[in-house]
Coordinates of C-alpha atoms and ligand atoms in Angstrom, one line a residue:
M1 CA 10.1 -8.5 7.1
C2 CA 7.3 -10.1 5.2
G3 CA 3.8 -10.0 6.7
I4 CA 1.6 -12.9 7.7
V5 CA -2.1 -12.7 8.4
G6 CA -4.6 -15.6 9.1
Y7 CA -8.2 -15.9 10.1
I8 CA -10.4 -18.7 11.3
G9 CA -14.1 -18.3 12.3
K10 CA -17.5 -17.9 10.9
R11 CA -16.9 -14.7 8.8
D12 CA -15.6 -14.5 5.3
A13 CA -11.8 -14.4 5.7
T14 CA -11.0 -12.4 2.5
P15 CA -11.8 -8.8 3.7
I16 CA -10.2 -9.5 7.1
L17 CA -7.0 -10.8 5.5
L18 CA -6.8 -8.0 3.0
E19 CA -7.2 -5.4 5.7
G20 CA -4.6 -7.1 7.8
L21 CA -2.2 -7.3 4.9
H22 CA -2.5 -3.5 4.4
R23 CA -1.6 -3.1 8.0
V24 CA 1.6 -5.2 7.8
E25 CA 2.5 -4.2 4.3
Y26 CA 5.2 -1.9 5.7
R27 CA 7.1 -5.1 6.6
G28 CA 7.6 -6.1 2.9
Y29 CA 5.8 -5.2 -0.2
D30 CA 7.2 -6.8 -3.4
S31 CA 4.4 -9.3 -3.8
A32 CA 1.2 -10.4 -2.0
G33 CA -1.0 -13.5 -1.9
I34 CA -4.0 -15.1 -0.2
A35 CA -5.4 -18.6 0.2
I36 CA -8.8 -19.5 1.6
T37 CA -10.5 -22.8 2.2
R38 CA -13.9 -23.4 0.8
P39 CA -15.9 -26.5 0.0
G40 CA -14.0 -28.3 -2.7
G41 CA -10.5 -27.1 -1.8
L42 CA -8.2 -24.1 -1.6
Q43 CA -8.6 -21.0 -3.5
V44 CA -5.3 -19.2 -4.0
L45 CA -4.5 -15.9 -5.6
K46 CA -1.1 -14.1 -5.6
C47 CA 0.8 -11.6 -7.6
Q48 CA 3.9 -9.4 -7.8
G49 CA 3.3 -5.9 -6.5
R50 CA 1.4 -4.4 -3.7
V51 CA -1.6 -5.5 -1.7
R52 CA -3.8 -3.2 -3.7
D53 CA -2.7 -5.0 -6.9
L54 CA -3.9 -8.3 -5.3
E55 CA -7.1 -6.6 -4.2
N56 CA -7.8 -5.4 -7.8
M57 CA -7.4 -9.0 -9.1
L58 CA -9.7 -10.7 -6.7
P59 CA -12.8 -12.3 -8.3
K60 CA -16.1 -11.5 -6.6
R61 CA -16.5 -15.1 -5.5
F62 CA -13.3 -15.3 -3.6
K63 CA -14.9 -16.2 -0.2
G64 CA -14.4 -18.7 2.6
A65 CA -12.6 -19.4 5.8
P66 CA -10.1 -20.2 7.3
G67 CA -7.6 -18.3 5.2
I68 CA -4.0 -17.1 5.3
A69 CA -2.3 -14.3 3.5
H70 CA 1.2 -12.8 3.0
T71 CA 3.0 -9.8 1.8
R72 CA 6.6 -10.5 0.7
W73 CA 10.1 -9.0 0.9
A74 CA 12.1 -11.3 -1.4
T75 CA 15.0 -13.4 -0.1
H76 CA 15.1 -16.5 -2.2
G77 CA 13.9 -15.8 -5.7
E78 CA 13.1 -12.4 -7.3
P79 CA 9.7 -10.8 -6.7
S80 CA 7.3 -12.4 -9.2
D81 CA 3.8 -13.9 -9.3
H82 CA 5.1 -17.5 -8.9
N83 CA 7.5 -16.7 -6.1
A84 CA 4.7 -14.9 -4.1
H85 CA 3.3 -16.7 -1.1
P86 CA 1.2 -18.8 -0.3
H87 CA 2.9 -21.8 -1.7
C88 CA 1.1 -25.0 -2.3
D89 CA 1.7 -28.7 -2.9
A90 CA 1.0 -30.3 -6.3
A91 CA -2.6 -31.2 -5.3
N92 CA -3.3 -27.7 -3.9
R93 CA -4.2 -29.1 -0.6
I94 CA -1.6 -27.5 1.7
A95 CA -0.9 -23.8 1.6
V96 CA 2.0 -22.2 3.4
V97 CA 3.0 -18.6 4.1
H98 CA 6.5 -18.1 5.6
N99 CA 8.7 -15.3 6.9
G100 CA 12.4 -16.2 7.3
I101 CA 14.9 -18.3 5.5
I102 CA 15.1 -22.1 5.2
E103 CA 18.8 -22.7 5.1
N104 CA 18.7 -26.3 3.9
A105 CA 16.2 -25.5 1.1
A106 CA 18.6 -26.4 -1.7
A107 CA 19.1 -30.0 -0.4
L108 CA 15.3 -30.3 0.3
R109 CA 14.5 -29.0 -3.2
A110 CA 16.9 -31.6 -4.7
R111 CA 15.3 -34.3 -2.7
L112 CA 11.8 -33.4 -3.8
M113 CA 12.9 -33.1 -7.5
S114 CA 14.5 -36.6 -7.3
E115 CA 11.2 -37.9 -6.1
G116 CA 9.6 -36.4 -9.3
I117 CA 8.0 -33.4 -7.8
T118 CA 7.9 -30.3 -9.9
L119 CA 8.7 -27.1 -8.1
R120 CA 6.8 -24.1 -9.3
S121 CA 8.9 -21.3 -7.7
E122 CA 12.5 -20.5 -6.8
T123 CA 11.6 -20.0 -3.1
D124 CA 12.8 -21.8 -0.1
T125 CA 9.2 -21.9 1.2
E126 CA 7.7 -24.1 -1.4
V127 CA 9.5 -27.1 -0.2
L128 CA 7.6 -26.9 3.1
A129 CA 4.2 -27.2 1.3
H130 CA 5.3 -30.4 -0.6
L131 CA 6.9 -31.9 2.5
I132 CA 3.9 -31.3 4.7
A133 CA 1.6 -32.8 2.1
A134 CA 3.8 -35.9 1.8
V135 CA 4.4 -36.9 5.4
P136 CA 1.9 -39.5 6.8
A137 CA 0.4 -37.9 9.9
E138 CA -2.9 -37.9 11.8
T139 CA -3.2 -34.2 12.1
L140 CA -1.8 -31.1 10.3
A141 CA 0.1 -30.2 13.4
D142 CA 1.9 -33.5 13.4
A143 CA 2.8 -33.1 9.7
V144 CA 4.1 -29.6 10.3
R145 CA 6.1 -30.9 13.4
Q146 CA 7.7 -33.7 11.4
V147 CA 8.7 -31.4 8.6
L148 CA 10.1 -28.8 10.9
R149 CA 12.4 -31.4 12.5
I150 CA 14.3 -31.7 9.2
V151 CA 14.3 -28.0 8.4
T152 CA 17.1 -25.7 9.5
G153 CA 16.7 -21.9 9.4
T154 CA 14.3 -19.3 10.7
Y155 CA 10.6 -19.1 10.2
A156 CA 7.3 -17.7 11.1
L157 CA 4.8 -20.0 9.4
A158 CA 1.1 -20.4 8.9
V159 CA -0.2 -23.5 7.2
L160 CA -3.7 -24.4 5.9
D161 CA -5.0 -27.9 4.9
A162 CA -8.0 -27.9 2.7
E163 CA -8.9 -31.4 3.9
R164 CA -8.7 -30.3 7.6
P165 CA -10.2 -26.8 7.6
E166 CA -10.9 -26.9 11.4
A167 CA -7.5 -25.3 12.2
I168 CA -4.6 -23.1 11.1
V169 CA -1.2 -24.3 12.3
V170 CA 1.4 -21.7 13.0
A171 CA 5.0 -22.1 14.1
R172 CA 7.9 -19.9 15.1
N173 CA 11.7 -20.0 15.1
G174 CA 13.3 -16.6 14.9
G175 CA 10.4 -14.7 13.4
P176 CA 7.4 -13.2 15.3
V177 CA 4.0 -15.0 15.4
V178 CA 1.1 -13.5 17.4
I179 CA -2.3 -15.2 17.9
G180 CA -5.2 -12.8 18.4
I181 CA -8.1 -14.1 20.5
G182 CA -11.6 -13.1 19.4
D183 CA -15.1 -14.2 20.2
R184 CA -15.5 -17.6 18.6
E185 CA -13.0 -16.5 16.0
M186 CA -9.2 -16.3 16.0
F187 CA -6.5 -14.4 14.2
V188 CA -2.8 -15.0 13.5
A189 CA -0.3 -12.5 12.3
S190 CA 3.4 -11.7 12.2
D191 CA 2.7 -8.3 13.8
P192 CA 0.0 -7.1 16.2
A193 CA -0.7 -4.3 13.8
A194 CA -2.8 -6.7 11.8
L195 CA -4.9 -7.7 14.8
V196 CA -5.7 -4.5 16.6
A197 CA -8.9 -3.8 14.5
H198 CA -10.3 -7.1 15.9
T199 CA -8.9 -7.9 19.2
R200 CA -6.3 -6.6 21.7
S201 CA -5.9 -9.9 23.5
V202 CA -2.9 -11.6 22.1
V203 CA -0.5 -14.5 22.7
H204 CA 3.1 -14.3 21.4
L205 CA 4.7 -17.6 20.4
D206 CA 8.2 -18.3 21.6
D207 CA 10.9 -19.9 19.4
G208 CA 10.4 -23.6 18.9
E209 CA 6.7 -23.4 19.5
I210 CA 3.9 -24.5 17.3
A211 CA 0.2 -23.7 17.8
V212 CA -3.0 -25.2 16.5
V213 CA -5.5 -22.3 16.2
R214 CA -9.2 -23.2 15.9
A215 CA -12.2 -20.8 15.8
D216 CA -12.9 -21.5 19.5
G217 CA -9.4 -21.6 20.9
Y218 CA -5.8 -22.6 20.5
E219 CA -3.2 -25.0 21.9
T220 CA 0.6 -24.4 21.9
S221 CA 3.3 -27.1 22.1
T222 CA 6.9 -27.6 21.4
L223 CA 8.2 -29.3 18.2
D224 CA 8.4 -32.5 20.3
G225 CA 4.7 -32.3 21.1
G226 CA 5.0 -31.3 24.7
P227 CA 2.3 -28.8 25.7
T228 CA 3.3 -25.2 26.6
A229 CA 1.4 -22.8 28.8
K230 CA 0.7 -19.3 27.5
T231 CA -0.8 -16.2 29.2
P232 CA -2.6 -13.7 26.9
S233 CA -1.4 -10.1 27.1
V234 CA -3.2 -6.9 26.1
I235 CA -1.9 -4.7 23.2
D236 CA -1.9 -1.1 24.4
W237 CA -2.0 0.4 21.0
T238 CA -5.5 1.2 19.5
S239 CA -6.5 0.6 15.9
G240 CA -6.6 4.3 15.3
S241 CA -2.9 4.8 16.1
F242 CA -2.0 2.7 13.0
D243 CA -4.0 5.0 10.7
K244 CA -2.5 7.8 8.6
G245 CA -4.8 10.3 10.3
G246 CA -5.3 12.6 7.3
Y247 CA -1.6 12.9 6.4
S248 CA -0.4 12.0 3.0
H249 CA 2.4 9.9 4.3
Y250 CA 3.1 8.0 7.5
M251 CA 6.6 9.5 7.5
R252 CA 5.3 13.0 7.8
K253 CA 2.7 12.0 10.4
E254 CA 5.3 10.4 12.5
I255 CA 7.6 13.4 12.2
V256 CA 4.8 15.8 13.2
E257 CA 3.8 13.5 16.1
Q258 CA 7.2 13.8 17.8
P259 CA 6.3 16.4 20.5
E260 CA 3.5 14.1 21.8
A261 CA 5.7 11.0 21.4
V262 CA 8.5 12.6 23.4
R263 CA 6.0 13.6 26.1
R264 CA 5.1 9.9 26.4
T265 CA 8.7 8.9 26.6
L266 CA 9.2 11.4 29.4
R267 CA 5.9 10.8 31.3
G268 CA 6.5 9.8 34.9
R269 CA 10.2 9.5 34.4
I270 CA 11.5 12.8 35.7
E271 CA 12.1 12.7 39.4
P272 CA 12.2 16.4 40.6
R273 CA 12.9 15.5 44.2
F274 CA 16.4 14.1 43.4
Q275 CA 16.9 15.9 40.0
T276 CA 17.2 12.6 38.3
A277 CA 15.3 10.2 36.1
H278 CA 13.0 7.4 37.4
L279 CA 13.2 4.3 35.2
G280 CA 11.1 1.5 36.7
G281 CA 12.0 -1.2 34.2
I282 CA 15.8 -1.4 34.3
E283 CA 15.7 -3.6 37.4
L284 CA 19.3 -3.0 38.5
T285 CA 19.9 -1.5 41.9
A286 CA 21.9 1.6 42.4
G287 CA 24.7 -0.6 43.7
E288 CA 24.7 -2.7 40.6
L289 CA 24.7 0.4 38.4
L290 CA 27.6 1.8 40.3
D291 CA 29.6 -1.3 39.5
I292 CA 29.3 -0.8 35.7
R293 CA 32.6 0.0 34.2
R294 CA 31.7 0.1 30.5
I295 CA 28.6 0.3 28.3
K296 CA 28.1 -1.3 24.9
V297 CA 25.2 -0.3 22.8
L298 CA 23.9 -2.6 19.9
G299 CA 21.4 -2.0 17.2
C300 CA 20.9 -1.9 13.4
G301 CA 20.2 1.0 11.1
S302 CA 18.7 4.0 12.8
A303 CA 18.6 2.1 16.1
Y304 CA 22.4 1.8 15.9
I305 CA 22.7 5.5 15.2
A306 CA 20.4 6.3 18.1
G307 CA 22.8 4.1 20.1
C308 CA 25.7 6.3 19.0
V309 CA 23.8 9.3 20.3
G310 CA 23.1 7.4 23.5
A311 CA 26.7 6.3 24.0
H312 CA 27.8 10.0 23.7
L313 CA 25.2 11.0 26.3
I314 CA 26.2 8.3 28.7
E315 CA 29.9 9.0 28.4
Q316 CA 29.4 12.7 28.9
L317 CA 26.8 12.6 31.7
A318 CA 27.8 9.5 33.6
R319 CA 31.5 9.4 32.7
I320 CA 31.2 5.7 31.9
P321 CA 33.1 4.6 28.7
A322 CA 30.4 3.9 26.2
H323 CA 30.4 2.8 22.7
A324 CA 27.9 1.7 20.0
E325 CA 28.4 -1.0 17.5
A326 CA 26.2 -2.5 14.7
A327 CA 24.6 -5.6 16.2
S328 CA 25.1 -7.4 12.9
E329 CA 28.9 -7.0 13.2
F330 CA 29.2 -7.6 16.9
R331 CA 27.7 -11.0 17.0
Y332 CA 30.1 -12.5 14.4
R333 CA 33.4 -11.4 15.9
N334 CA 33.3 -13.6 18.9
P335 CA 32.9 -10.7 21.3
V336 CA 34.5 -10.6 24.7
I337 CA 31.7 -10.4 27.2
E338 CA 32.6 -8.7 30.5
R339 CA 30.8 -8.9 33.8
D340 CA 31.1 -5.2 34.6
T341 CA 29.9 -4.1 31.1
L342 CA 26.2 -3.2 30.7
Y343 CA 25.0 -4.2 27.2
I344 CA 22.1 -2.2 25.7
A345 CA 20.1 -3.5 22.8
V346 CA 18.2 -0.8 20.8
S347 CA 15.3 -1.7 18.5
Q348 CA 12.1 -0.1 17.4
S349 CA 10.3 -3.3 16.4
G350 CA 12.0 -5.5 18.9
E351 CA 12.2 -8.1 16.2
T352 CA 15.4 -7.3 14.2
F353 CA 17.1 -10.7 13.8
E354 CA 20.7 -9.6 14.1
T355 CA 20.0 -7.5 17.3
L356 CA 18.1 -10.4 18.8
A357 CA 21.0 -12.8 17.9
A358 CA 23.5 -10.3 19.5
V359 CA 21.4 -10.3 22.7
Q360 CA 21.2 -14.1 22.8
E361 CA 25.0 -14.3 22.3
I362 CA 25.6 -11.9 25.2
K363 CA 23.2 -13.8 27.5
R364 CA 24.7 -17.1 26.5
K365 CA 28.1 -15.8 27.7
G366 CA 26.6 -14.6 30.9
G367 CA 26.4 -10.9 30.1
R368 CA 23.6 -8.5 31.2
V369 CA 21.5 -6.8 28.6
L370 CA 19.0 -4.0 28.9
G371 CA 16.6 -3.2 26.1
I372 CA 15.6 0.2 24.7
I373 CA 12.6 -0.9 22.7
N374 CA 9.5 0.6 21.2
V375 CA 7.2 -2.4 20.7
V376 CA 6.0 -3.7 24.1
G377 CA 6.0 -7.5 24.3
S378 CA 8.3 -7.8 21.3
T379 CA 10.8 -10.6 21.1
I380 CA 13.9 -8.5 22.0
G381 CA 12.0 -6.8 24.8
R382 CA 11.1 -10.2 26.2
E383 CA 14.5 -11.6 25.7
C384 CA 16.2 -8.7 27.5
G385 CA 13.7 -8.9 30.4
R386 CA 14.7 -5.4 31.6
G387 CA 14.8 -2.1 30.0
I388 CA 13.1 1.1 28.9
Y389 CA 10.1 1.1 26.6
V390 CA 10.3 4.3 24.6
H391 CA 6.5 4.6 24.0
A392 CA 6.9 6.4 20.7
G393 CA 3.6 4.7 19.5
P394 CA 3.3 2.6 16.3
E395 CA 5.8 3.6 13.6
I396 CA 4.6 2.5 10.2
A397 CA 6.9 4.3 7.7
V398 CA 9.9 2.1 6.9
V399 CA 12.3 4.9 7.9
S400 CA 12.5 5.6 11.6
T401 CA 11.8 9.2 12.8
K402 CA 9.9 9.5 16.0
T403 CA 11.4 6.3 17.4
F404 CA 14.9 7.7 16.7
T405 CA 14.1 10.8 18.7
C406 CA 12.3 9.0 21.5
T407 CA 15.1 6.5 21.8
S408 CA 17.6 9.4 22.1
I409 CA 15.4 10.8 24.9
A410 CA 15.3 7.5 26.7
F411 CA 19.1 7.4 26.5
A412 CA 19.2 10.9 28.0
L413 CA 17.1 9.8 30.9
L414 CA 19.3 6.7 31.4
A415 CA 22.4 8.9 31.2
V416 CA 21.0 11.3 33.8
H417 CA 20.1 8.4 36.0
L418 CA 23.5 6.8 35.8
G419 CA 25.2 10.2 36.1
R420 CA 23.2 11.1 39.3
I421 CA 24.4 7.8 40.9
R422 CA 27.9 9.0 40.1
D423 CA 29.3 12.5 39.7
L424 CA 26.5 14.4 38.1
S425 CA 25.6 17.2 40.5
T426 CA 22.0 18.1 41.5
A427 CA 22.5 21.4 39.6
D428 CA 23.4 19.5 36.4
G429 CA 20.5 17.0 37.1
R430 CA 18.1 20.0 37.3
R431 CA 19.6 21.7 34.3
L432 CA 19.2 18.5 32.1
T433 CA 15.8 17.3 33.4
R434 CA 14.4 20.8 32.7
A435 CA 15.9 20.9 29.3
L436 CA 14.4 17.4 28.6
A437 CA 11.0 18.7 29.6
A438 CA 11.3 21.6 27.2
V439 CA 12.1 19.4 24.1
P440 CA 8.5 18.8 23.0
E441 CA 7.8 22.5 22.6
Q442 CA 11.1 23.1 20.9
I443 CA 10.2 20.4 18.4
E444 CA 6.9 22.1 17.8
E445 CA 8.8 25.3 17.1
I446 CA 10.8 23.5 14.4
M447 CA 7.6 22.0 12.9
G448 CA 6.2 25.5 12.5
R449 CA 8.9 26.3 10.1
E450 CA 8.5 23.3 7.8
D451 CA 8.2 25.7 4.8
E452 CA 11.7 26.8 5.3
I453 CA 13.0 23.2 5.2
A454 CA 10.9 22.5 2.1
R455 CA 12.7 25.4 0.4
L456 CA 16.1 24.1 1.5
A457 CA 15.2 20.7 0.1
E458 CA 14.8 22.2 -3.4
M459 CA 18.5 23.0 -3.4
L460 CA 19.2 19.3 -3.6
L461 CA 17.0 18.5 -6.5
G462 CA 19.6 18.7 -9.3
C463 CA 22.3 16.9 -7.3
E464 CA 23.4 13.3 -7.2
H465 CA 25.6 13.4 -4.1
A466 CA 25.6 15.1 -0.8
Y467 CA 27.8 15.1 2.3
F468 CA 26.6 15.4 5.9
I469 CA 29.3 16.3 8.4
G470 CA 29.5 17.1 12.1
R471 CA 31.8 16.7 15.0
S472 CA 31.4 14.5 18.1
A473 CA 27.7 13.9 18.7
G474 CA 27.1 16.2 15.7
Y475 CA 28.6 13.4 13.6
C476 CA 25.8 11.1 14.8
V477 CA 23.3 13.7 13.6
A478 CA 25.1 13.7 10.3
M479 CA 24.9 9.9 10.1
E480 CA 21.2 9.8 10.7
G481 CA 20.6 12.7 8.3
A482 CA 22.5 11.0 5.5
L483 CA 20.8 7.6 6.2
K484 CA 17.3 9.3 6.1
L485 CA 18.1 11.1 2.8
K486 CA 19.4 8.0 1.0
E487 CA 16.6 5.7 2.3
V488 CA 13.7 7.9 1.1
S489 CA 15.1 10.0 -1.8
Y490 CA 17.7 7.5 -3.2
L491 CA 20.1 10.4 -3.4
H492 CA 23.7 9.3 -2.6
A493 CA 24.4 10.8 0.8
E494 CA 27.5 10.2 2.8
A495 CA 28.1 11.1 6.4
Y496 CA 31.7 12.0 7.6
P497 CA 33.2 13.3 10.7
A498 CA 33.9 17.0 9.9
S499 CA 37.4 16.6 11.2
E500 CA 38.2 13.9 8.7
L501 CA 36.9 15.7 5.6
K502 CA 40.3 17.0 4.7
H503 CA 41.7 13.5 4.9
G504 CA 39.9 12.3 1.8
P505 CA 36.4 13.4 0.9
L506 CA 37.4 17.0 0.3
A507 CA 38.6 15.7 -3.1
L508 CA 35.0 15.1 -4.0
I509 CA 33.6 18.5 -3.1
T510 CA 32.4 20.3 -6.2
P511 CA 29.8 23.1 -6.9
Q512 CA 27.3 20.2 -7.6
T513 CA 28.0 18.4 -4.3
P514 CA 26.3 20.2 -1.4
T515 CA 27.4 19.6 2.2
I516 CA 25.0 19.7 5.1
V517 CA 27.0 20.9 8.1
V518 CA 25.7 20.2 11.6
I519 CA 27.2 23.2 13.5
P520 CA 25.8 23.8 17.0
R521 CA 27.0 26.7 19.1
D522 CA 29.2 24.6 21.3
D523 CA 32.9 24.5 22.1
L524 CA 33.6 23.0 18.6
F525 CA 31.9 25.8 16.8
S526 CA 35.0 27.6 15.5
K527 CA 36.4 24.2 14.3
N528 CA 33.3 23.7 12.3
V529 CA 33.5 27.2 10.9
S530 CA 37.0 26.4 9.6
T531 CA 35.7 23.2 8.0
I532 CA 33.0 25.3 6.2
E533 CA 35.8 27.7 5.0
E534 CA 37.6 24.7 3.5
I535 CA 34.5 23.5 1.7
R536 CA 33.8 27.0 0.3
A537 CA 37.3 27.3 -0.9
R538 CA 36.5 24.3 -3.2
R539 CA 33.3 26.1 -4.2
G540 CA 31.1 23.5 -2.4
P541 CA 27.6 24.7 -1.5
V542 CA 26.9 24.6 2.3
I543 CA 23.7 24.2 4.2
A544 CA 24.2 24.8 7.9
V545 CA 22.0 23.3 10.6
T546 CA 22.8 25.4 13.5
H547 CA 21.6 27.6 16.4
P548 CA 20.3 31.2 16.2
G549 CA 22.9 33.9 15.7
E550 CA 25.2 35.1 13.0
L551 CA 27.5 32.6 11.3
P552 CA 31.0 34.1 10.8
V553 CA 31.2 32.4 7.4
K554 CA 29.1 32.7 4.3
V555 CA 26.9 29.7 3.6
E556 CA 24.3 29.0 0.8
A557 CA 21.5 28.4 3.4
A558 CA 21.1 27.8 7.1
F559 CA 18.3 26.4 9.3
T560 CA 18.3 27.2 13.0
V561 CA 16.9 25.0 15.8
P562 CA 16.2 26.2 19.3
Q563 CA 19.2 25.8 21.7
S564 CA 18.9 23.2 24.4
E565 CA 21.6 22.2 26.8
P566 CA 24.8 21.2 24.8
E567 CA 24.5 17.5 25.7
L568 CA 20.9 17.4 24.3
D569 CA 21.4 19.6 21.2
P570 CA 21.9 16.6 18.9
I571 CA 18.3 15.5 19.5
L572 CA 16.9 18.8 18.2
L573 CA 19.5 19.2 15.4
N574 CA 18.3 15.9 13.9
I575 CA 14.6 17.0 13.5
P576 CA 15.0 19.4 10.5
L577 CA 17.1 16.7 8.7
Q578 CA 14.1 14.3 8.9
L579 CA 11.8 16.9 7.3
F580 CA 14.6 17.7 4.8
A581 CA 14.8 14.1 3.6
Y582 CA 11.0 13.9 3.4
H583 CA 10.8 17.0 1.2
V584 CA 13.6 16.0 -1.1
A585 CA 11.8 12.6 -1.6
L586 CA 8.4 14.3 -2.0
R587 CA 9.8 16.6 -4.8
K588 CA 11.4 13.6 -6.5
G589 CA 8.1 11.7 -6.4
C590 CA 9.5 8.8 -4.4
D591 CA 7.5 6.1 -2.6
I592 CA 8.2 7.7 0.8
D593 CA 6.6 5.2 3.2
K594 CA 7.8 2.1 1.3
P595 CA 11.3 2.9 -0.2
R596 CA 12.5 0.4 -2.8
H597 CA 14.3 -2.7 -1.6
L598 CA 13.7 -1.9 2.1
A599 CA 11.5 -3.3 4.9
K600 CA 10.6 -2.0 8.3
S601 CA 11.7 -4.8 10.3
V602 CA 14.4 -7.1 9.1
T603 CA 13.8 -10.5 10.7
V604 CA 16.3 -12.4 8.5
E605 CA 20.0 -12.3 8.4
Ligands
G6P701 C1 15.5 -1.7 9.0 C2 14.7 -0.4 8.9 C3 15.4 0.7 9.6 C4 15.6 0.3 11.1 C5 16.4 -1.0 11.2 C6 16.4 -1.5 12.7 O1 16.7 -1.6 8.4 O2 14.6 -0.1 7.5 O3 14.6 1.9 9.5 O4 16.3 1.4 11.7 O5 15.8 -2.0 10.4 O6 15.1 -1.8 13.1 P1 14.6 -1.9 14.6 O7 13.2 -2.3 14.5 O8 15.5 -3.0 15.2 O9 14.9 -0.6 15.2

């Protein structure tokens, strides 16, 4: 949520910052801005709109270093030129870019105004620039420290001082900050994506840390000034893996990449000798896993829905009661934390604020948390300390596709592992691990029929509403299908358990309201057929997502996916719904990779 980039070194900062901004733009994209230091002071340019709008405005002479830049997802104050970051003090000496929310901004704004300072924006961030400029301090880091002591809230910050251009100061409390180590030049960012073109050696700040970043090195310390020790780590993603690679949209690229991504999730994790899964990072012994009486899965958005798929898998295969809940809800209801419950946090970015807060709440109460995370080294991954990295690769489109699939695969591996410690037989272990190994090719088979899905998508073009229904794990598929469609195409899509349709939503079925029915050939098949009959009796159009074979009921259209084992079917049934949402959005001319009002990683509450 919001992107920060900074550069200090001998080169001109502007092209480096702009390129970095493009790479983190998926984190927020309602306005963008840049500040660079050059002899005589700061040069600042900012505007509402995308990074390319900022680029188009840049005068030729916009050159210098160090510099900081920002792409915004509005929290305080609507998207506008004056609310865009960087924010500066009255003398244009200090420039600040900020992700997060300053909770006592209203009181600080009132204080500044009573001192006669004119505020030029409605943001919470601007107060920081004025305060940093006003405090008497020997160094910029001292000034930032003093101000942060009176600030409450969350932040990832980068600060420039035109009079002290030898350093950029960055600070972190609840929002990611990464320092990239170059050769006599240094980079800062809110996301390693902005750094990979220049360096793969990075240092992640922890909450409560502040860093002074010079061209030839960096020092980290706490807000009290006590030094902290950091060990650089290596980013395992290359610059190329962040590119669109010839595709018109990241979303389509990431959907198409799924067979390879799933192979990465599975690599080295199937243990044929014992017909189970090998998961090196969970760091719990078989004895400890045997003591687990309950599993609670937490995440937000698609990560939460992947958690619902995962809870089904665990309950079926390991016979451990398992349940998923939105992390955002969980943390505020004073949850009971139990010793024999295993908590699982799911997150693509590993930075979602509410998931992180839920993990911290569980740990504070003495609970054990395991992470299922995509971004290696991310905050939630580090906070959990144990878990499964899904290795889906960078996911840039705001909507999650390949990570959803790979997370479901990671859950299937965990479920097999937990099951094989309990009652899952070797025969079932073999059946499921073989089925998992076949998933990449089965996804390829679905990809080969994208034209069919594009034709189905046309059926939705004149509609304003759609239902997605399914039973049991099929309902999770319906939830994710509906979420994808509303996120990218802005069509009102609602997911409902098929069994509940007659208890309310049937009243809304009309010839203009299609229902997408997830109907695998499992033991609930005939129940789903009855539900389709009920919809048709109300003249509602039906699109079935099902397995090969005749449907004993008439439907407007059907798409078939290859059959897996029943427990794993939801993973494949979801794939056509991703392409379906993509093609509806494409035909409607929507901004597929950057849907309105959304951001890839929500690092505020
Ligand atoms: C945002 C994104 C969703 C994502 C959710 C959780 O809402 O728009 O696509 O599923 O955050 O993100 P995470 O990085 O924790 O999986």
